[in-house]
Coordinates of C-alpha atoms and ligand atoms in Angstrom, one line a residue:
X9 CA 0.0 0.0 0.0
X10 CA 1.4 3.3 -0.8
X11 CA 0.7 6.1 1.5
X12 CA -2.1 7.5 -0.3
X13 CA -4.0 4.4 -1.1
X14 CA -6.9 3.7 0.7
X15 CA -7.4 1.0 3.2
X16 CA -10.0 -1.6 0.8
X17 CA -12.6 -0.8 3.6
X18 CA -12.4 2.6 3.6
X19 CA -13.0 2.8 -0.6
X20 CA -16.0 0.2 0.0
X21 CA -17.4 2.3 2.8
X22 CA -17.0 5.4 0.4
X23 CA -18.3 3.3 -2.8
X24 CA -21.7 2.1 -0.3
X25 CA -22.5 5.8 0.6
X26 CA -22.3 7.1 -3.1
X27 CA -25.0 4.8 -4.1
X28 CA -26.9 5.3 -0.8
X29 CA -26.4 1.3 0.5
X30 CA -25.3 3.1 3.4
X31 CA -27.5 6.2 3.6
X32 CA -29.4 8.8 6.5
X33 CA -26.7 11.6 8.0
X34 CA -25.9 10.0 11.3
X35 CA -25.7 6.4 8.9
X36 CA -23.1 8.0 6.9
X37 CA -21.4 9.3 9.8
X38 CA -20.8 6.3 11.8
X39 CA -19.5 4.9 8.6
X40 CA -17.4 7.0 7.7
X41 CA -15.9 7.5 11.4
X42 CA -15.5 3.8 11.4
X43 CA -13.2 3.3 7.8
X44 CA -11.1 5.6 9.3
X45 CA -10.5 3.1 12.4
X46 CA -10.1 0.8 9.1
X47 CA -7.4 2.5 7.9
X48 CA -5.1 3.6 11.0
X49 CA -5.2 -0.5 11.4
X50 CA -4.3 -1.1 8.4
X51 CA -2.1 1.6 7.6
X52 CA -0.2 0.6 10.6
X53 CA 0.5 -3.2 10.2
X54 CA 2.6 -2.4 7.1
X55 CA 3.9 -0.9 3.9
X56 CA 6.3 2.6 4.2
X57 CA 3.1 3.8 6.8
X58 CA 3.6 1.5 9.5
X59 CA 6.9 2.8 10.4
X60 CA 6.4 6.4 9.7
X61 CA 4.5 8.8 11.4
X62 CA 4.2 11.1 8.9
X63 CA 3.6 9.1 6.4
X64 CA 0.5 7.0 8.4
X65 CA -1.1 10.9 8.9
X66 CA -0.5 11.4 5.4
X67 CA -2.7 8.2 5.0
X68 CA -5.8 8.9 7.2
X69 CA -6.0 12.4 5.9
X70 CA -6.1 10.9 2.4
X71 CA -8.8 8.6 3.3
X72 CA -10.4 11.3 5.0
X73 CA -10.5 13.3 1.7
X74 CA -12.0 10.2 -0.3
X75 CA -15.0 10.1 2.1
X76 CA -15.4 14.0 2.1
X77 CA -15.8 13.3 -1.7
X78 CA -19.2 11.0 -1.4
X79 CA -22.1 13.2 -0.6
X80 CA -22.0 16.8 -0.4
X81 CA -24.9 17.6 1.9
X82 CA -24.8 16.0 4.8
X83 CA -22.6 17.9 6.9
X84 CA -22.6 15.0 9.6
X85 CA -19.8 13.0 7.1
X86 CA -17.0 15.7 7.3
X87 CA -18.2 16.9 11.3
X88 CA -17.1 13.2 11.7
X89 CA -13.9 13.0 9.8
X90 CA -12.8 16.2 12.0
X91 CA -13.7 14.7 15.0
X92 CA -11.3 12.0 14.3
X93 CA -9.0 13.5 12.4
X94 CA -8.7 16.5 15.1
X95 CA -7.7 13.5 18.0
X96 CA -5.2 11.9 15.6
X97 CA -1.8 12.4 18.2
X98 CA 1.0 10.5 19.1
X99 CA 4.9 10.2 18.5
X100 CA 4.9 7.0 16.9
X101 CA 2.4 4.6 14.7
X102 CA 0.9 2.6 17.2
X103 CA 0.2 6.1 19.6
X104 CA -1.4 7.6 16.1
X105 CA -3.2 4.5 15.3
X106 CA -4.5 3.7 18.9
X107 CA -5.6 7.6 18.9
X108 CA -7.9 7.4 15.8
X109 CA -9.6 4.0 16.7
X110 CA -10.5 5.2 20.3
X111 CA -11.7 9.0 18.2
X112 CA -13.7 6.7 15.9
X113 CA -15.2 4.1 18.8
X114 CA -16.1 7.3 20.9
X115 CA -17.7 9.4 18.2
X116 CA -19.8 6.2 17.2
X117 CA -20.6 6.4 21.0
X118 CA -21.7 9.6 21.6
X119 CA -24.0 9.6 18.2
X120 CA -25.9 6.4 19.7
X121 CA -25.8 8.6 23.1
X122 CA -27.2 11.4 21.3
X123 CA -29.9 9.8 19.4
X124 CA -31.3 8.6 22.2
X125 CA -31.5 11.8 24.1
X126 CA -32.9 13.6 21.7
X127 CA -35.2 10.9 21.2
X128 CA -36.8 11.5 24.7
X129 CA -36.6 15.1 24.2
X130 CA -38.7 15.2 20.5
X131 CA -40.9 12.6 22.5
X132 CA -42.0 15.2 25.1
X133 CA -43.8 17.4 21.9
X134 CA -45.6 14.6 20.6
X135 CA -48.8 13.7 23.0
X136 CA -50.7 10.5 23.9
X137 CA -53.2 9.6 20.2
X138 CA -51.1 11.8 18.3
X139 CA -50.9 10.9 14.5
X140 CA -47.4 11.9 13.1
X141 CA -46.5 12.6 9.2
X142 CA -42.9 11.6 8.9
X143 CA -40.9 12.3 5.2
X144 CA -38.0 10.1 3.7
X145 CA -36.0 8.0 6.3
X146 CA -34.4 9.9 9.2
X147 CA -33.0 7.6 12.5
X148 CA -33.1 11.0 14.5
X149 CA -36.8 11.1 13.5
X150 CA -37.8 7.9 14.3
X151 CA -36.1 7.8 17.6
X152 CA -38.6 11.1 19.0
X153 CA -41.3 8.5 17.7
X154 CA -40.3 5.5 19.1
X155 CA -39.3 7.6 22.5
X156 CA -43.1 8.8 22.2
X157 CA -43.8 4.8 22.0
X158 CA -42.0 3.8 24.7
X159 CA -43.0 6.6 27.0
X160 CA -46.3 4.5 26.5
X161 CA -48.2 6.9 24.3
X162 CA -50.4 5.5 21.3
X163 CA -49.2 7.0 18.0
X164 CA -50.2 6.6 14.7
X165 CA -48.5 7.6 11.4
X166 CA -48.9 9.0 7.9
X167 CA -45.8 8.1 5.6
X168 CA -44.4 9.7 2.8
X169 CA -43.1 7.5 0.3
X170 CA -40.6 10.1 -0.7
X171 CA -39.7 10.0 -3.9
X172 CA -38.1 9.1 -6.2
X173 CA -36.1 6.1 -3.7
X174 CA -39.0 5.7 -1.6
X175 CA -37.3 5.8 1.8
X176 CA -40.7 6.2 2.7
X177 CA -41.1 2.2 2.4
X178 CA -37.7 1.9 5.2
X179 CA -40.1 4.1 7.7
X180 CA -43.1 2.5 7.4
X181 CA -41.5 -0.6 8.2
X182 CA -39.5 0.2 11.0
X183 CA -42.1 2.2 12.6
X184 CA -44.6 -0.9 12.4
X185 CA -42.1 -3.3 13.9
X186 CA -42.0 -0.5 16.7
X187 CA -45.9 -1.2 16.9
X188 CA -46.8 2.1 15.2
X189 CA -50.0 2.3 13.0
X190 CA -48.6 3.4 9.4
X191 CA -50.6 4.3 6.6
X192 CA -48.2 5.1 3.3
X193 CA -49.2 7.7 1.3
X194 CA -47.9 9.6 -2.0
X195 CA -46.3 12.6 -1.8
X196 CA -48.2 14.3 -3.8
X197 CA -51.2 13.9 -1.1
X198 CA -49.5 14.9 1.9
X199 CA -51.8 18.1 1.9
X200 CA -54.7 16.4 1.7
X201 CA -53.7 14.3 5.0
X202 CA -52.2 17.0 7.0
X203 CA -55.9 17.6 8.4
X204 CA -55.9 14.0 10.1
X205 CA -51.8 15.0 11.4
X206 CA -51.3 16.7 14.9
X207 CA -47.7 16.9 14.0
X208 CA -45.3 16.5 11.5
X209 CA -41.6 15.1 12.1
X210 CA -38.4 15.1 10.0
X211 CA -34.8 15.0 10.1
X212 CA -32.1 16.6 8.8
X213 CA -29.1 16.3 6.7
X214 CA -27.3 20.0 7.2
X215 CA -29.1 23.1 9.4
X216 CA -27.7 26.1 8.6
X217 CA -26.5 28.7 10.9
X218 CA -29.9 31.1 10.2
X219 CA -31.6 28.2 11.1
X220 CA -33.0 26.7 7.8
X221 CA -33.0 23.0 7.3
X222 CA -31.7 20.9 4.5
X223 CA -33.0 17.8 4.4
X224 CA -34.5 15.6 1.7
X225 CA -36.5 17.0 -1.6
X226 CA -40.0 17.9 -0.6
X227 CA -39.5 18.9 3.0
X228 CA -39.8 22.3 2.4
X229 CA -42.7 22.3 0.2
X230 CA -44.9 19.9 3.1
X231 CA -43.4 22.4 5.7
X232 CA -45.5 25.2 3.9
X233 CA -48.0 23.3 4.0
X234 CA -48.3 22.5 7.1
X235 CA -48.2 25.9 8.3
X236 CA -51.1 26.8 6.2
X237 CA -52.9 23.9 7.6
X238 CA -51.4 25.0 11.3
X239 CA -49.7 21.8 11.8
X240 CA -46.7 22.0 13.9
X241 CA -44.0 20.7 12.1
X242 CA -40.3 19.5 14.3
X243 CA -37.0 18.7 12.7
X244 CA -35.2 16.2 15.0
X245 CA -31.2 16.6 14.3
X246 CA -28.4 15.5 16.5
X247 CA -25.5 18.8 16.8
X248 CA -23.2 16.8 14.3
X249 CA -26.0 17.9 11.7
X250 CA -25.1 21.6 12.5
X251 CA -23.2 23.3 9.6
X252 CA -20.5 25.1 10.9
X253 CA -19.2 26.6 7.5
X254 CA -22.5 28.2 7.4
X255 CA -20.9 30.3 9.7
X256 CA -18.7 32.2 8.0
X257 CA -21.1 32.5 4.8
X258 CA -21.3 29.4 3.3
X259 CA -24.2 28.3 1.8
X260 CA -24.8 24.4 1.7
X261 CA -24.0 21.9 -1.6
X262 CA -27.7 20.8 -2.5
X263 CA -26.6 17.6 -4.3
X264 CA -27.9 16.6 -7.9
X265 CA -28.2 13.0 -8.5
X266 CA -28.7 11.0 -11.6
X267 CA -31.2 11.4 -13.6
X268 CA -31.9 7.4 -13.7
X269 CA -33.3 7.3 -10.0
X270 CA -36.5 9.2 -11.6
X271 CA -37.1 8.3 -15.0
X272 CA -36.0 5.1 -16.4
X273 CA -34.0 5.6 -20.0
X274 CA -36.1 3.7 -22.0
X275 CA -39.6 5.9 -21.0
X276 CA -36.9 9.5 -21.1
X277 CA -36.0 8.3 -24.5
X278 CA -39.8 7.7 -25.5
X279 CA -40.6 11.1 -24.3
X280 CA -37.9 13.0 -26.5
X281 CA -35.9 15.9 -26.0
X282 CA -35.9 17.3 -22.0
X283 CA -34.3 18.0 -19.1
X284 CA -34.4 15.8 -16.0
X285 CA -33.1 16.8 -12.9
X286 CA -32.9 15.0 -9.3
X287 CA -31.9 17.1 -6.6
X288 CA -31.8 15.2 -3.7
X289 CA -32.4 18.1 -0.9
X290 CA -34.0 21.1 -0.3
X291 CA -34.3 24.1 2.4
X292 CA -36.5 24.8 4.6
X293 CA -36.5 28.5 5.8
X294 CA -36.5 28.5 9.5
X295 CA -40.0 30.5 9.4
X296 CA -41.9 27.6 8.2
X297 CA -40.1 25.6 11.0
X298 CA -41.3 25.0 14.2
X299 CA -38.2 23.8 16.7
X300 CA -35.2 21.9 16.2
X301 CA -34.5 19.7 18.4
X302 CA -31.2 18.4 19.3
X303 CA -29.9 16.1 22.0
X304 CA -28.6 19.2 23.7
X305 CA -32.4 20.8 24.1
X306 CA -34.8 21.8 21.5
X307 CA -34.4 25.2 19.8
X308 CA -36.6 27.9 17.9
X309 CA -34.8 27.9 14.6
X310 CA -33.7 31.5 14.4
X311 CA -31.6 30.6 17.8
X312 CA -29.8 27.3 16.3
X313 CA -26.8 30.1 15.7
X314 CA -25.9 30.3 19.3
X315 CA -25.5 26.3 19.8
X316 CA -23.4 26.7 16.8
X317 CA -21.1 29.2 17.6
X318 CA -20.8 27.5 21.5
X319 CA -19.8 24.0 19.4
X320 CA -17.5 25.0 16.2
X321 CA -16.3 28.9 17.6
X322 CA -16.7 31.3 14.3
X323 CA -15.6 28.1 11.6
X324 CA -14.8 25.0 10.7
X325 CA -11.1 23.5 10.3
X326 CA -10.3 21.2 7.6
X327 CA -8.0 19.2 9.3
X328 CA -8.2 16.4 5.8
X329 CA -6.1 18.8 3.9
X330 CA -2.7 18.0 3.1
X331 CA -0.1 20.7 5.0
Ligands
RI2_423 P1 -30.8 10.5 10.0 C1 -31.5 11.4 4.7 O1 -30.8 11.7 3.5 C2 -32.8 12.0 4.8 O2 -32.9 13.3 4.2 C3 -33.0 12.1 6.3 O3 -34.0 13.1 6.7 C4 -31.6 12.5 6.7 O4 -30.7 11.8 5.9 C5 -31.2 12.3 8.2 O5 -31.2 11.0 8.5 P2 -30.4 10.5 2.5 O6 -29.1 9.9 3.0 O7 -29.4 11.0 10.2 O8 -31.5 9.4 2.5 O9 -31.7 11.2 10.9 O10 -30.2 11.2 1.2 O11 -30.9 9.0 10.0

C-alpha cells in the first residue's frame, strides 16, 4: 500500500455511501468514522506507513478526503472525519493508530448517546393519540417517535413515500415493527392528510447557521403546508447535523443526483428531448419551522446560531487537507 492508497474498507465504505447502500446523515457518519478506524489499522500493520509517522497521517488524511468526496450535503460526514482527524496524536504509529480508533469508537458512542436523548426530548412534543407525518427516512426522526412509543403513548402515522427512492417504504416498516399504526401515502397527497396529522416530524441532513434545514426534496414544500394547515412541524437533528461553515457564509452543496433514480432511459427516450433533474435536498426556511430539536435541548430555529457558535467557535477547520 502506498501512503495514499486507501485501506479496501475505507473505498468500499466510500463506494456504499455514493450509491446510498449506506444512507441517512448519522448512517453515513458512523460509517465513515469507522473506515477511518479501518485504515489507522491497516495503515499501521505495514507498507512505508507503518513505520512512519508522517507518512500513516499522510494516510488517514487521504482517506479522510476520499470520504469527504461522497455526498456533499450531509454535513454529519465531514463533522465526523474532523472529530477523528482532530484526536489523531502521538509520537509513533501505534500512539497515532490507537488515537484514531479510540476518536472513531467514541464518536460512534456519543452519536448512539445522542440519538437517544434527543429521542426523549422530540418525545416530550408529541402527545398521547397523536398521529405523526414523517418524510424520507431519518434515524433522529424515528427515535422522538419511538421515545413517544415507549413513553407509552399510542401513536399513529402518515408516511411519505418520498420520492423518487421511496425511503418512505424503510419508515413504514421500522415504525410498524416499533408497533406504530402506518398508513403510506404519495407525496403528492401529503396536503390532503395534514388535516388527520397533529404533527409532523423530520430529520435533517445539514441546518444552517440562520436556522433553515436541509434535508430531503420535498421537505420544504410539506413544511409550507403545514403551516397553512397550522400543523406544527419538528426537525429532529443531533449537533453533528449543524453546519459550521454556514458560519462564515457558506451556503450548503444541494446535491444533484442522476437522472436514472427518476425516470427510467427507456420511458426518457420515449418522451424526446428534455431536461431531468434530481436534486436530492431542499431548504427549509427557518419561518416555516417549528423547533429543532437536538440532543442538547430543542431550539426555535432562528436561535440554532448560538449552539453553533458555542460547538464550532466562528468556523470549521479542515484538518483532511494535506499541509
Ligand atoms: P438521519 C437522509 O438523507 C434524509 O434526508 C434524512 O432526513 C436525513 O438523511 C437524516 O437521517 P439520505 O441519505 O441521520 O437518504 O436522521 O439522502 O438518519
Amino acid at each position: 500500500m502506498t501512503e495514499h492508497e486507501p485501506a479496501a474498507a475505507v473505498a468500499e465504505t466510500a463506494e456504499k455511501i455514493a450509491t446510498m447502500e449506506i444512507r441517512g446523515a448519522a448512517s453515513i457518519a458512523s460509517a465513515s468514522a469507522a473506515a477511518l478506524a479501518s485504515q489507522a489499522r491497516t495503515a499501521a500493520e505495514d507498507g512505508p506507513t507503518a513505520n512512519d509517522p508522517e507518512a500513516f497521517r499522510a494516510s488517514i488524511r487521504a482517506a479522510a478526503r476520499d470520504l469527504r468526496e461522497t455526498r456533499p450535503t450531509a454535513v454529519s460526514l465531514p463533522n465526523a472525519l474532523r472529530y477523528v482527524l482532530q484526536r489523531m496524536e502521538g509520537a509513533d504509529v501505534e500512539a497515532l493508530r490507537q488515537s484514531v480508533v479510540d476518536a472513531s469508537e467514541s464518536f460512534v458512542r456519543q452519536l448512539d448517546r445522542a440519538q437517544g436523548d434527543l429521542g426523549r426530548i422530540g418525545a416530550n412534543r408529541l402527545a398521547d393519540g397523536d398521529t405523526v407525518m414523517t418524510h424520507c427516512h431519518s434515524t433522529d426522526a424515528l427515535a422522538c417517535i419511538e421515545a413517544a412509543v415507549e413513553q407509552g403513548k399510542s401513536i399513529s402515522a402518515v408516511v411519505k413515500e418520498t420520492r423518487p427512492r421511496q425511503q418512505g417504504h424503510i419508515t413504514a416498516e421500522q415504525l410498524r415493527d416499533a408497533g406504530v399504526p402506518v398508513t403510506l401515502i404519495v407525496d403528492s397527497a401529503a396536503r390532503r392528510y395534514l388535516d388527520e396529522v397533529d404533527h409532523v416530524v423530520v430529520g435533517a441532513d445539514s441546518i444552517a447557521a440562520d436556522g433553515g434545514v436541509i434535508n430531503k426534496i420535498g421537505t420544504s414544500g410539506l413544511a409550507v403546508n403545514a403551516r397553512e394547515r397550522g400543523v406544527p412541524i419538528m426537525t429532529a437533528a443531533q449537533t453533528i447535523k449543524l453546519h459550521p461553515e454556514t458560519l462564515t457564509g457558506h451556503t450548503v452543496e444541494i446535491e444533484m443526483r442522476s437522472e436514472d433514480e427518476l425516470i427510467e432511459p427507456a420511458a426518457r427516450d420515449d418522451i424526446g428531448d428534455i431536461a431531468v433533474e434530481n436534486p436530492a435536498f431542499d431548504v427549509t426556511p427557518p419561518r416555516y419551522m417549528d423547533a429543532i430539536v437536538t440532543e442538547q435541548g430543542q431550539f426555535p430555529p432562528e436561535s440554532i446560531v448560538t449552539l453553533m457558535r458555542e460547538l464550532f467557535g466562528e468556523g470549521a477547520a479542515e484538518p483532511w487537507a494535506e499541509p
